Amino acid sequence: MTRPLVHIDGRTVHKTLLLSADVIVVGSGPAGATVAARLAAEAVRVLVLEEGHSHPPETFVESGVQAMSALYRDLGTSIALGDNPMPYLQGRAVGGTSVINGAICWEFPDEVYRAWADADPGLGDALPFESLRAAEEALSVRLHITGTDPAIAGRKAEIMAAGADRLGLTHRPIRRNVVGCRGAGRCLQGCPHGAKLSMDRSLLPDAVRDGARIVAGVRVTGILTDGKGAYGVVGVSAGGARVEARASRGVVLAASAIQTPVLLRKSGIHHGPVGDGLSGHPGVSVTGRFKDPVNNHLGATQGHEITGLRHEGLKLETLGFDRSILGSRIPGLGRELARRIAEMDHYAVQGAALRAEGRGSVRPGFAGPRVRFPLLVQDVQKARRAVRRLGEVLLAAGAEEVYPGVAGFDPVVRDPKRMAEIETDGTLDPKAYPMSVTHLFGTAKMGSDPSTSVVGTDFRHHAVPGLWVADSSVFPTNLGVNPQLPIMAMATLCAAAITAG
Ligand SMILES: Cc1cc2nc3c(=O)[nH]c(=O)nc-3n(C[C@H](O)[C@H](O)[C@H](O)COP(=O)(O)OP(=O)(O)OC[C@H]3O[C@@H](n4cnc5c(N)ncnc54)[C@H](O)[C@@H]3O)c2cc1C
Ligand code: SF4
């Protein structure tokens, strides 16, 4: 008989709950799910504690706004402060952000790995590239990672491909972790068909099958330590009760690059640059209007990408939103706005993820994490260039007009020459470029030198025995590509380090 995914639902816990396991994993996103599945497969008794709840596919709604309130942390309103305050988006659910992500899977870029190993040869020795690749290959099989079938990619993918061809830019169907995808375009609201193999539909059921227990609706508030190291965690259930979980072998933090450093600092564990070095991929988007219907909300949410600008730190992707969010991207007032809204099905949206060089910080705050993510001037230049290239691709594909969405620049552009002029006429004020961040890294950095890093190259905390960090907090830099597969590959090596030690 298949076991239920969730062992205990914190909403039903109203009295103190005491739990125990060999290893406690905090967080059930790609990092936590991978560690849980790998350890359970080795007969380690694993307990996963997750703040969010379990959401089966039939409960997912089409409205982006409603999905945000059910599945996103802070209803999707978390803000990173800096010269350009920008939202950072995270899921809060059994399965973590994988429940609401675009299902894009990229391998660990070898040039990023080489840079890490050059900067810290000990890291290269401890984490051979072949081990990362082997982990990715196994995950690719389990998660059915394949290129998007053009039959379900939607018109927006054809538009991107046509524009890229005309401009001579390399492009391809996006590789995604889906099976039986119908191109319903709702990945960011949770796949209603269960086609996306998010963690709640893949590695977490594997872990449970092998004996792991998942307790949902429990927010971990502190790590328990004594003179010998970490021996458990405390938290609070959604039903308002104290939860205490003890671990005989240790605690693994997989709560994300925002929540993990907060948990460390709140637990009085301040060793190393914890909470510093936040890096990420801010995203910009441009909308284009076409003569014929595009139906941007249909087809794979993110099914096609332009890879030919990665050397500039730019990755361009199709971007499906539900109409309530698409509507907010359209410029104009009064009748002009009404006319454009009536033509909503004629719009195509493309986004670009920027490999930002700015570094920020995360600290515990009164009402949640205090996140700062200031951009450098070269990041704003990248944003400006991305807007130019996105606009050019749309115009090259036949858009009648595009909406760059940059304050102080033309709200509507019809001529590719004018689009190119944004690189000279567009402001370098970061506030002019609406951005949001969805890929976050670097706040509990891994390294051989305990004085400049938080965890060692075996993912163990330098100062607290029995404590590991498995999520992208440990990445020394950002990647320039969508991170979930590299996060899972690294978490596989984290699990191997735990079983080895
Ligand atoms: C809208 C969106 C689209 C994206 N699309 C893609 C994509 O297509 N491809 C890709 O590669 N990446 C994508 N990403 C990024 C990717 O999903 C994340 O990088 C990845 O999920 C991070 O994995 P993680 O396990 O570190 O953290 P998460 O997936 O964020 O999981 C962390 C979990 O820990 C839980 N948690 C946090 N604090 C606590 C606590 N104190 N107690 C208990 N539980 C806690 C959280 O509730 C959460 O469920 C996207 C992100 C967003 C927001
Ligand atoms: S595009 Fe639609 S059907 Fe395909 S995985 Fe995403 S939500 Fe599911």
XYZ file of C-alpha atoms and ligand atoms in Angstrom:
562
model
C 0.000 0.000 0.000
C 1.299 3.506 -0.855
C 1.912 5.606 2.220
C 0.363 9.098 2.415
C 2.882 11.804 1.544
C 2.393 13.686 4.797
C 2.842 11.805 8.065
C 1.552 14.586 10.321
C -0.256 17.783 9.288
C 0.784 20.596 11.635
C -2.676 22.163 11.382
C -3.975 19.299 13.525
C -1.209 19.618 16.135
C -2.469 21.639 19.095
C -0.388 20.031 21.883
C 3.384 19.717 22.251
C 4.727 17.225 19.732
C 7.972 15.335 20.335
C 9.619 13.576 17.402
C 12.873 11.740 16.768
C 14.874 10.436 13.828
C 18.425 9.734 12.718
C 18.521 12.846 10.554
C 16.179 15.854 10.509
C 15.836 17.763 7.235
C 14.407 21.300 7.405
C 12.622 22.182 4.145
C 11.221 19.971 1.382
C 12.202 21.792 -1.825
C 14.697 20.406 -4.359
C 17.527 20.417 -1.782
C 15.608 18.867 1.133
C 13.719 16.349 -1.006
C 16.951 15.130 -2.604
C 18.731 14.671 0.723
C 15.671 12.935 2.197
C 15.340 10.536 -0.757
C 19.055 9.695 -0.848
C 19.312 9.107 2.911
C 16.079 7.089 3.110
C 17.368 4.896 0.279
C 20.349 4.131 2.552
C 18.000 3.089 5.392
C 18.659 6.272 7.391
C 15.574 7.242 9.474
C 14.709 10.670 8.039
C 12.236 13.256 9.306
C 11.421 16.199 7.012
C 9.951 19.301 8.646
C 8.224 21.689 6.231
C 6.511 24.963 7.026
C 4.132 24.779 4.038
C 1.310 22.353 3.378
C 0.699 19.597 0.880
C -1.288 20.750 -2.184
C -2.539 18.053 -4.551
C -2.944 19.030 -8.245
C -6.736 19.169 -8.086
C -6.511 22.064 -5.605
C -4.474 24.322 -7.911
C -6.275 27.382 -9.301
C -5.666 29.317 -12.510
C -5.571 32.787 -10.984
C -1.969 33.862 -10.386
C -3.040 36.121 -7.520
C -4.910 33.299 -5.728
C -2.045 30.858 -6.356
C 0.374 33.316 -4.788
C -1.702 33.560 -1.639
C -1.876 29.749 -1.293
C 1.565 28.631 -2.415
C 4.040 31.524 -2.242
C 5.834 32.795 0.842
C 4.420 36.144 2.062
C 1.698 35.834 -0.644
C 4.437 36.584 -3.190
C 5.202 40.003 -1.667
C 8.685 39.384 -0.186
C 10.886 42.359 -1.054
C 14.671 42.661 -1.285
C 15.787 46.208 -0.486
C 18.487 48.119 -2.333
C 18.680 50.896 -4.925
C 15.933 49.042 -6.758
C 13.658 47.329 -4.211
C 12.522 44.141 -5.928
C 10.315 41.196 -5.091
C 12.003 37.863 -4.506
C 9.686 34.913 -5.006
C 9.715 31.636 -3.095
C 7.305 28.762 -2.687
C 6.099 27.566 0.709
C 4.657 24.101 0.295
C 5.508 20.424 0.551
C 7.864 20.337 -2.437
C 9.090 23.901 -1.827
C 9.499 26.266 -4.747
C 9.469 23.332 -7.204
C 5.667 23.322 -6.833
C 5.430 26.763 -8.443
C 8.503 26.868 -10.651
C 8.742 26.768 -14.435
C 10.148 23.191 -14.535
C 13.242 24.390 -16.430
C 16.224 22.087 -15.881
C 19.777 23.136 -16.650
C 22.944 21.248 -15.969
C 25.631 22.719 -13.736
C 27.602 25.007 -16.116
C 31.166 23.706 -16.374
C 32.639 27.226 -16.558
C 31.048 28.050 -13.190
C 32.388 24.833 -11.690
C 35.885 25.646 -13.024
C 35.718 29.121 -11.464
C 34.736 27.627 -8.083
C 37.511 25.041 -8.224
C 40.101 27.630 -9.354
C 39.155 29.902 -6.452
C 39.189 27.001 -3.956
C 41.122 23.906 -5.134
C 39.945 22.030 -2.011
C 36.389 22.351 -3.290
C 37.395 20.912 -6.635
C 39.042 17.923 -4.894
C 36.059 17.262 -2.619
C 33.354 17.681 -5.268
C 34.656 16.250 -8.548
C 32.771 17.524 -11.572
C 32.147 13.931 -12.691
C 30.237 13.284 -9.432
C 28.000 16.290 -10.059
C 27.366 15.185 -13.634
C 26.627 11.595 -12.510
C 24.111 12.912 -9.980
C 22.484 15.072 -12.666
C 22.243 12.139 -15.049
C 20.486 9.971 -12.443
C 18.133 12.846 -11.581
C 17.406 13.453 -15.271
C 16.156 9.902 -15.616
C 14.068 10.008 -12.430
C 12.570 13.410 -13.253
C 11.977 12.680 -16.964
C 13.986 15.713 -18.000
C 13.507 16.212 -21.758
C 13.280 19.011 -24.304
C 9.820 20.591 -24.630
C 7.751 19.001 -27.371
C 7.015 21.763 -29.935
C 3.441 20.405 -30.163
C 2.678 21.742 -26.665
C 5.179 24.646 -26.518
C 2.615 27.164 -27.776
C 2.758 30.062 -30.213
C 5.017 32.065 -27.881
C 7.779 29.474 -28.419
C 7.439 29.748 -32.215
C 7.717 33.518 -31.887
C 10.906 33.322 -29.850
C 12.412 30.781 -32.261
C 11.550 32.913 -35.310
C 12.940 36.105 -33.748
C 16.138 34.366 -32.632
C 16.668 32.844 -36.089
C 16.320 36.263 -37.729
C 18.870 37.744 -35.337
C 21.251 34.770 -35.559
C 20.919 33.871 -31.865
C 21.221 30.259 -30.694
C 17.971 28.947 -29.229
C 16.340 25.644 -28.296
C 13.334 24.012 -26.649
C 13.711 24.139 -22.862
C 14.503 20.900 -21.040
C 11.927 20.355 -18.288
C 11.012 17.819 -15.593
C 7.530 16.936 -16.837
C 5.697 13.840 -17.968
C 2.475 14.060 -19.975
C 2.593 17.879 -20.104
C -0.480 19.250 -21.894
C 0.848 22.765 -22.276
C -1.755 24.177 -19.914
C 0.631 27.025 -19.075
C 0.040 26.974 -15.317
C 3.380 25.809 -13.897
C 3.756 29.004 -11.823
C 0.376 28.364 -10.164
C 0.984 24.606 -9.636
C 0.384 22.113 -12.440
C -3.311 21.128 -12.341
C -2.589 17.932 -14.298
C 0.217 16.705 -12.062
C 2.446 16.683 -15.156
C 5.275 18.635 -13.561
C 7.486 16.312 -11.554
C 7.946 18.751 -8.711
C 9.388 17.300 -5.514
C 5.953 16.416 -4.078
C 5.396 14.217 -7.131
C 8.849 12.636 -7.387
C 11.631 12.597 -4.787
C 9.429 13.111 -1.714
C 7.202 10.093 -2.542
C 10.454 8.142 -3.141
C 11.682 9.174 0.298
C 8.377 8.237 1.966
C 8.343 4.890 0.164
C 11.764 4.218 1.723
C 10.611 5.124 5.214
C 11.074 8.908 5.530
C 8.375 10.863 7.401
C 7.208 14.323 6.341
C 5.662 16.629 8.897
C 4.011 19.550 7.094
C 2.811 22.821 8.571
C 5.670 23.113 11.074
C 7.915 26.174 11.061
C 11.311 25.446 12.533
C 12.368 28.346 14.740
C 15.671 27.165 16.176
C 18.455 24.593 16.020
C 19.174 22.770 19.280
C 22.857 22.522 20.133
C 24.935 21.459 23.112
C 28.672 21.182 23.688
C 28.838 18.276 21.218
C 26.931 19.873 18.325
C 23.434 19.961 16.808
C 21.009 17.437 18.250
C 17.625 18.633 16.994
C 15.334 21.523 16.217
C 12.380 23.318 17.754
C 9.457 24.814 15.932
C 5.821 25.704 16.013
C 2.947 23.875 14.335
C 0.300 25.586 12.226
C -2.054 24.532 15.038
C -0.021 26.683 17.444
C 1.846 24.007 19.433
C 5.525 23.579 20.238
C 7.281 20.922 18.178
C 10.599 19.457 19.260
C 12.474 16.975 17.089
C 15.665 15.196 18.122
C 18.190 13.686 15.751
C 20.745 11.018 16.628
C 22.965 11.764 13.603
C 22.337 15.381 12.792
C 20.339 18.197 11.250
C 20.323 19.221 7.581
C 19.230 22.751 6.654
C 17.496 22.920 3.258
C 15.226 25.879 3.898
C 16.532 28.000 0.959
C 19.166 30.688 0.596
C 16.939 33.142 2.484
C 15.583 31.017 5.350
C 18.683 28.928 6.087
C 20.938 31.853 7.164
C 18.046 33.311 9.161
C 17.665 30.028 11.033
C 21.404 29.865 11.727
C 21.554 33.408 13.044
C 18.347 33.056 15.068
C 19.882 29.973 16.679
C 22.938 31.989 17.729
C 25.178 30.302 15.132
C 27.086 33.254 13.700
C 30.222 31.562 12.438
C 31.651 32.823 9.131
C 29.960 35.105 6.596
C 26.501 33.700 7.383
C 23.815 35.788 5.697
C 26.351 37.692 3.557
C 27.165 37.123 -0.104
C 23.571 36.810 -1.330
C 23.670 36.461 -5.098
C 20.903 35.914 -7.615
C 19.434 36.242 -11.063
C 17.118 39.249 -11.249
C 14.690 39.010 -14.144
C 13.248 41.580 -16.548
C 10.523 41.040 -19.152
C 9.217 42.695 -22.312
C 5.783 42.319 -23.909
C 5.091 42.477 -27.659
C 1.792 42.778 -29.518
C 1.205 40.625 -32.598
C -1.377 40.924 -35.378
C -2.611 37.356 -34.862
C -3.530 35.824 -31.498
C -0.640 34.450 -29.424
C -2.510 33.246 -26.337
C 0.571 33.692 -24.207
C -1.122 31.921 -21.272
C -1.372 28.697 -23.299
C 1.378 26.245 -24.174
C 4.252 25.254 -21.900
C 4.698 27.993 -19.317
C 8.370 28.203 -20.230
C 9.084 26.071 -23.303
C 11.755 27.885 -25.344
C 14.988 29.726 -24.574
C 17.728 31.737 -26.225
C 21.080 30.462 -25.035
C 23.230 32.534 -27.399
C 23.613 35.441 -24.954
C 24.753 33.438 -21.942
C 28.323 34.711 -22.410
C 26.915 38.181 -21.637
C 25.229 36.886 -18.467
C 21.774 36.899 -20.102
C 19.386 33.992 -20.548
C 16.155 34.668 -22.449
C 13.027 32.546 -21.968
C 9.382 32.492 -22.980
C 7.196 33.387 -20.034
C 3.589 32.326 -19.586
C 1.461 34.165 -17.025
C -2.207 33.958 -16.314
C -4.135 36.914 -17.716
C -4.445 38.747 -14.380
C -0.657 39.163 -14.275
C -0.267 39.745 -18.027
C -2.756 42.618 -17.730
C -0.430 44.415 -15.303
C 2.328 44.516 -17.973
C 0.350 46.537 -20.498
C 1.017 50.301 -20.736
C -1.410 53.147 -21.346
C -4.357 54.901 -19.702
C -8.079 55.247 -20.329
C -9.307 54.170 -23.768
C -5.835 53.259 -25.004
C -5.381 50.876 -22.055
C -8.902 49.460 -22.540
C -8.122 48.773 -26.215
C -4.870 47.031 -25.332
C -6.526 44.946 -22.602
C -9.193 43.853 -25.131
C -6.331 42.617 -27.345
C -4.664 40.692 -24.540
C -4.612 37.429 -26.465
C -2.316 39.104 -29.011
C 0.528 39.627 -26.559
C 3.693 37.573 -26.136
C 5.911 37.946 -23.061
C 9.583 37.072 -22.905
C 11.814 37.277 -19.862
C 15.555 37.432 -19.236
C 17.432 36.184 -16.197
C 20.533 38.282 -15.458
C 23.655 36.859 -13.878
C 24.000 39.779 -11.447
C 27.345 40.720 -9.927
C 25.844 42.597 -6.970
C 25.947 40.859 -3.592
C 23.433 41.316 -0.827
C 22.656 40.093 2.656
C 20.000 38.357 4.731
C 19.368 38.964 8.429
C 16.580 37.967 10.774
C 14.087 40.818 11.114
C 11.141 41.618 13.331
C 8.505 40.550 10.779
C 10.579 38.193 8.631
C 13.977 38.196 6.951
C 15.582 41.547 6.156
C 16.955 41.054 2.652
C 19.170 43.550 0.837
C 20.188 43.025 -2.762
C 21.854 46.135 -4.205
C 22.683 46.015 -7.898
C 25.947 47.232 -9.394
C 26.026 49.562 -12.369
C 27.054 46.645 -14.591
C 23.905 44.792 -13.464
C 21.745 47.718 -14.543
C 23.612 47.763 -17.859
C 22.790 44.067 -18.215
C 19.127 44.749 -17.481
C 19.117 47.473 -20.125
C 20.794 45.202 -22.656
C 18.346 42.403 -21.850
C 15.389 44.723 -22.486
C 16.956 45.697 -25.810
C 17.511 42.101 -26.910
C 14.043 40.959 -25.781
C 12.444 43.825 -27.692
C 14.547 43.104 -30.775
C 13.625 39.403 -30.732
C 9.912 40.239 -30.524
C 10.141 42.840 -33.306
C 12.198 40.464 -35.485
C 9.447 37.861 -35.004
C 6.856 40.301 -36.344
C 5.575 42.170 -33.271
C 3.705 45.334 -34.291
C 4.863 47.046 -31.122
C 6.692 46.193 -27.924
C 6.427 47.562 -24.382
C 9.901 47.814 -22.778
C 8.413 48.833 -19.415
C 11.429 51.042 -18.550
C 10.669 54.327 -16.779
C 11.885 57.312 -18.805
C 12.126 55.381 -22.089
C 9.468 55.101 -24.826
C 6.546 53.067 -23.429
C 5.810 51.751 -26.935
C 8.506 50.908 -29.510
C 7.815 49.873 -33.106
C 11.227 50.306 -34.711
C 14.192 47.981 -33.988
C 16.570 50.963 -34.348
C 14.775 52.759 -31.529
C 14.870 49.555 -29.475
C 18.666 49.465 -29.868
C 18.880 53.084 -28.693
C 17.813 52.074 -25.204
C 21.464 51.178 -24.682
C 22.392 54.849 -25.026
C 19.166 56.641 -24.077
C 17.992 54.272 -21.317
C 18.732 55.448 -17.797
C 21.143 53.680 -15.472
C 18.851 54.328 -12.516
C 18.091 50.784 -11.279
C 14.616 51.864 -10.142
C 13.599 52.339 -13.791
C 13.820 48.586 -14.477
C 11.037 46.526 -12.874
C 12.670 43.271 -11.793
C 12.037 40.299 -9.557
C 14.421 37.589 -8.353
C 13.633 33.883 -8.358
C 17.091 32.243 -8.115
C 19.018 32.881 -4.886
C 22.423 31.691 -3.665
C 25.436 32.185 -1.452
C 24.363 33.032 2.110
C 26.101 30.116 3.893
C 29.004 29.754 1.529
C 30.983 26.533 1.171
C 34.776 26.628 1.308
C 37.948 24.985 2.551
C 38.899 27.962 4.703
C 36.720 28.171 7.846
C 37.564 31.860 8.252
C 35.906 32.812 4.941
C 33.112 30.245 4.655
C 30.242 28.799 6.679
C 30.331 25.121 5.686
C 33.171 22.890 4.570
C 33.419 21.136 1.223
C 31.617 18.185 2.842
C 28.584 20.494 3.534
C 29.260 20.298 7.317
C 29.047 23.466 9.331
C 32.568 24.565 10.229
C 31.721 25.289 13.873
C 28.799 23.004 14.774
C 29.274 19.230 14.462
C 26.175 17.358 13.309
C 24.903 20.295 11.236
C 24.863 20.310 7.418
C 23.606 22.819 4.842
C 22.277 21.311 1.613
C 20.624 24.174 -0.301
C 21.929 26.887 -2.617
C 23.079 28.914 0.400
C 26.328 26.954 0.032
C 26.945 27.986 -3.611
C 29.956 30.338 -3.657
C 28.462 32.240 -6.630
C 25.366 32.339 -8.782
C 25.223 30.099 -11.875
C 23.765 32.078 -14.751
C 21.277 29.256 -15.379
C 18.112 27.945 -13.734
C 19.363 26.278 -10.569
C 17.041 23.467 -9.472
C 18.969 20.614 -11.110
C 22.405 21.829 -9.871
C 20.841 22.276 -6.408
C 19.641 18.666 -6.488
C 23.033 17.461 -7.751
C 24.824 19.275 -4.922
C 22.281 17.933 -2.403
C 23.001 14.411 -3.683
C 26.666 14.961 -2.777
C 25.610 16.375 0.589
C 23.653 13.169 1.310
C 26.684 11.103 0.275
C 28.859 13.110 2.698
C 26.363 12.473 5.523
C 26.252 8.718 4.955
C 30.046 8.598 4.588
C 30.591 10.363 7.894
C 8.292 31.551 -9.813
C 9.576 30.756 -9.820
C 9.926 30.042 -10.959
C 11.105 29.303 -10.968
N 11.385 28.548 -12.068
C 12.483 27.754 -12.054
C 12.736 26.872 -13.128
O 11.944 26.769 -14.058
N 13.865 26.120 -13.074
C 14.759 26.207 -12.038
O 15.790 25.546 -12.090
N 14.516 27.019 -11.002
C 13.395 27.759 -10.961
N 13.116 28.538 -9.871
C 14.041 28.483 -8.721
C 13.993 27.148 -7.996
O 12.657 26.688 -7.860
C 14.672 27.289 -6.641
O 16.002 27.720 -6.867
C 14.692 26.005 -5.858
O 13.392 25.534 -5.622
C 15.411 26.193 -4.529
O 15.435 24.969 -3.857
P 15.613 24.892 -2.268
O 15.342 23.485 -1.894
O 16.906 25.497 -1.899
O 14.521 25.880 -1.669
P 12.933 25.889 -1.818
O 12.506 25.167 -3.035
O 12.528 27.315 -1.688
O 12.419 25.039 -0.567
C 12.634 25.471 0.751
C 11.484 24.942 1.606
O 11.831 25.137 2.971
C 10.698 25.548 3.671
N 11.128 26.296 4.847
C 11.763 27.483 4.876
N 11.997 27.873 6.133
C 11.494 26.901 6.928
C 11.416 26.738 8.339
N 11.926 27.647 9.170
N 10.806 25.620 8.824
C 10.289 24.676 7.989
N 10.337 24.807 6.633
C 10.934 25.896 6.118
C 9.950 26.421 2.691
O 8.584 26.540 3.057
C 10.173 25.684 1.383
O 9.126 24.798 1.122
C 11.963 29.300 -9.831
C 11.614 30.033 -8.707
C 10.424 30.750 -8.692
C 10.062 31.532 -7.465
S 2.792 23.606 -18.886
Fe 0.834 23.105 -17.900
S 0.533 20.909 -18.143
Fe 2.666 21.389 -18.584
S 3.688 21.076 -16.659
Fe 3.200 23.268 -16.744
S 1.201 23.456 -15.775
Fe 1.509 21.273 -16.205
